[in-house]
Amino acid sequence: LSTLQRLGDLYPPGEIPPRILHEQGLALAALRRPGEAIDSFSAAMQRGGSPAENQYQIAQVYWYTGQWGAARRAATEADRSGCSNFVG
């Protein structure tokens, strides 16, 4: 996480590439920091990152924290965005 944060510090505020934000979200989720992970995935989408992949990760964070309704909504959005991670 610290490496990703240092990498993000190389960019002007508000211009961190979506891929870095997505990777930060994954690291934060692995560290069990769900709120920060969701913020990072959301920021990645706002900066042009894949809605499908980021919504899928948000759904997983909600699922693992027991927020079933939010997980379902995020998974639905990921599916609508073309996420191929679902088996159906």
mmCIF file of C-alpha atoms in Angstrom:
data_model
loop_
_atom_site.group_PDB
_atom_site.id
_atom_site.type_symbol
_atom_site.label_atom_id
_atom_site.label_comp_id
_atom_site.label_asym_id
_atom_site.label_seq_id
_atom_site.Cartn_x
_atom_site.Cartn_y
_atom_site.Cartn_z
ATOM 1 C CA LEU A 1 0.000 0.000 0.000
ATOM 2 C CA SER A 2 2.762 2.457 0.860
ATOM 3 C CA THR A 3 4.390 1.882 -2.531
ATOM 4 C CA LEU A 4 1.100 2.609 -4.290
ATOM 5 C CA GLN A 5 0.596 5.706 -2.169
ATOM 6 C CA ARG A 6 4.103 6.963 -3.024
ATOM 7 C CA LEU A 7 3.390 6.309 -6.688
ATOM 8 C CA GLY A 8 0.150 8.280 -6.418
ATOM 9 C CA ASP A 9 2.065 11.143 -4.800
ATOM 10 C CA LEU A 10 3.953 11.616 -8.083
ATOM 11 C CA TYR A 11 0.773 12.989 -9.677
ATOM 12 C CA PRO A 12 -0.956 16.326 -9.060
ATOM 13 C CA PRO A 13 -3.946 16.193 -6.691
ATOM 14 C CA GLY A 14 -6.979 14.761 -8.436
ATOM 15 C CA GLU A 15 -4.952 13.287 -11.307
ATOM 16 C CA ILE A 16 -3.932 9.902 -9.944
ATOM 17 C CA PRO A 17 -4.541 7.362 -12.729
ATOM 18 C CA PRO A 18 -7.508 5.049 -12.198
ATOM 19 C CA ARG A 19 -5.324 1.921 -12.286
ATOM 20 C CA ILE A 20 -3.322 3.127 -9.280
ATOM 21 C CA LEU A 21 -6.536 3.916 -7.405
ATOM 22 C CA HIS A 22 -7.905 0.472 -8.262
ATOM 23 C CA GLU A 23 -4.736 -1.232 -7.000
ATOM 24 C CA GLN A 24 -4.881 0.870 -3.828
ATOM 25 C CA GLY A 25 -8.458 -0.305 -3.343
ATOM 26 C CA LEU A 26 -7.352 -3.927 -3.621
ATOM 27 C CA ALA A 27 -4.582 -3.351 -1.079
ATOM 28 C CA LEU A 28 -6.948 -1.574 1.322
ATOM 29 C CA ALA A 29 -9.510 -4.351 1.018
ATOM 30 C CA ALA A 30 -6.814 -6.935 1.790
ATOM 31 C CA LEU A 31 -5.846 -4.896 4.860
ATOM 32 C CA ARG A 32 -9.500 -4.971 5.976
ATOM 33 C CA ARG A 33 -10.038 -1.254 5.534
ATOM 34 C CA PRO A 34 -13.385 -1.446 3.716
ATOM 35 C CA GLY A 35 -14.408 2.198 3.793
ATOM 36 C CA GLU A 36 -11.131 3.352 2.321
ATOM 37 C CA ALA A 37 -11.196 0.536 -0.244
ATOM 38 C CA ILE A 38 -14.660 1.560 -1.453
ATOM 39 C CA ASP A 39 -13.546 5.199 -1.642
ATOM 40 C CA SER A 40 -10.545 4.188 -3.737
ATOM 41 C CA PHE A 41 -12.601 2.043 -6.143
ATOM 42 C CA SER A 42 -15.157 4.852 -6.454
ATOM 43 C CA ALA A 43 -12.416 7.392 -7.192
ATOM 44 C CA ALA A 44 -10.995 5.049 -9.838
ATOM 45 C CA MET A 45 -14.377 4.987 -11.590
ATOM 46 C CA GLN A 46 -14.720 8.772 -11.375
ATOM 47 C CA ARG A 47 -11.370 9.096 -13.126
ATOM 48 C CA GLY A 48 -12.312 6.776 -15.977
ATOM 49 C CA GLY A 49 -11.528 3.358 -14.544
ATOM 50 C CA SER A 50 -13.584 0.326 -15.488
ATOM 51 C CA PRO A 51 -17.029 0.565 -13.876
ATOM 52 C CA ALA A 52 -17.476 -3.194 -14.208
ATOM 53 C CA GLU A 53 -14.281 -4.157 -12.388
ATOM 54 C CA ASN A 54 -14.491 -1.455 -9.725
ATOM 55 C CA GLN A 55 -18.176 -2.136 -8.970
ATOM 56 C CA TYR A 56 -17.342 -5.832 -8.710
ATOM 57 C CA GLN A 57 -14.655 -5.072 -6.138
ATOM 58 C CA ILE A 58 -17.025 -2.783 -4.234
ATOM 59 C CA ALA A 59 -19.593 -5.604 -4.198
ATOM 60 C CA GLN A 60 -16.982 -7.952 -2.753
ATOM 61 C CA VAL A 61 -16.045 -5.479 -0.007
ATOM 62 C CA TYR A 62 -19.690 -5.048 0.946
ATOM 63 C CA TRP A 63 -20.224 -8.817 0.880
ATOM 64 C CA TYR A 64 -17.261 -9.553 3.137
ATOM 65 C CA THR A 65 -18.410 -6.900 5.613
ATOM 66 C CA GLY A 66 -21.930 -8.344 5.788
ATOM 67 C CA GLN A 67 -23.652 -5.500 3.956
ATOM 68 C CA TRP A 68 -25.764 -7.778 1.780
ATOM 69 C CA GLY A 69 -28.092 -5.183 0.268
ATOM 70 C CA ALA A 70 -25.233 -2.892 -0.720
ATOM 71 C CA ALA A 71 -23.343 -5.893 -2.096
ATOM 72 C CA ARG A 72 -26.336 -6.881 -4.217
ATOM 73 C CA ARG A 73 -26.726 -3.345 -5.587
ATOM 74 C CA ALA A 74 -23.020 -3.067 -6.430
ATOM 75 C CA ALA A 75 -23.039 -6.514 -8.056
ATOM 76 C CA THR A 76 -26.057 -5.527 -10.158
ATOM 77 C CA GLU A 77 -24.228 -2.388 -11.294
ATOM 78 C CA ALA A 78 -21.119 -4.430 -12.104
ATOM 79 C CA ASP A 79 -23.222 -6.852 -14.143
ATOM 80 C CA ARG A 80 -24.920 -3.993 -16.007
ATOM 81 C CA SER A 81 -21.490 -2.573 -16.785
ATOM 82 C CA GLY A 82 -20.421 -5.817 -18.431
ATOM 83 C CA CYS A 83 -18.505 -7.480 -15.629
ATOM 84 C CA SER A 84 -17.469 -10.975 -16.669
ATOM 85 C CA ASN A 85 -16.561 -12.155 -13.145
ATOM 86 C CA PHE A 86 -20.003 -13.586 -12.467
ATOM 87 C CA VAL A 87 -20.927 -17.169 -13.203
ATOM 88 C CA GLY A 88 -24.455 -17.457 -14.370
#
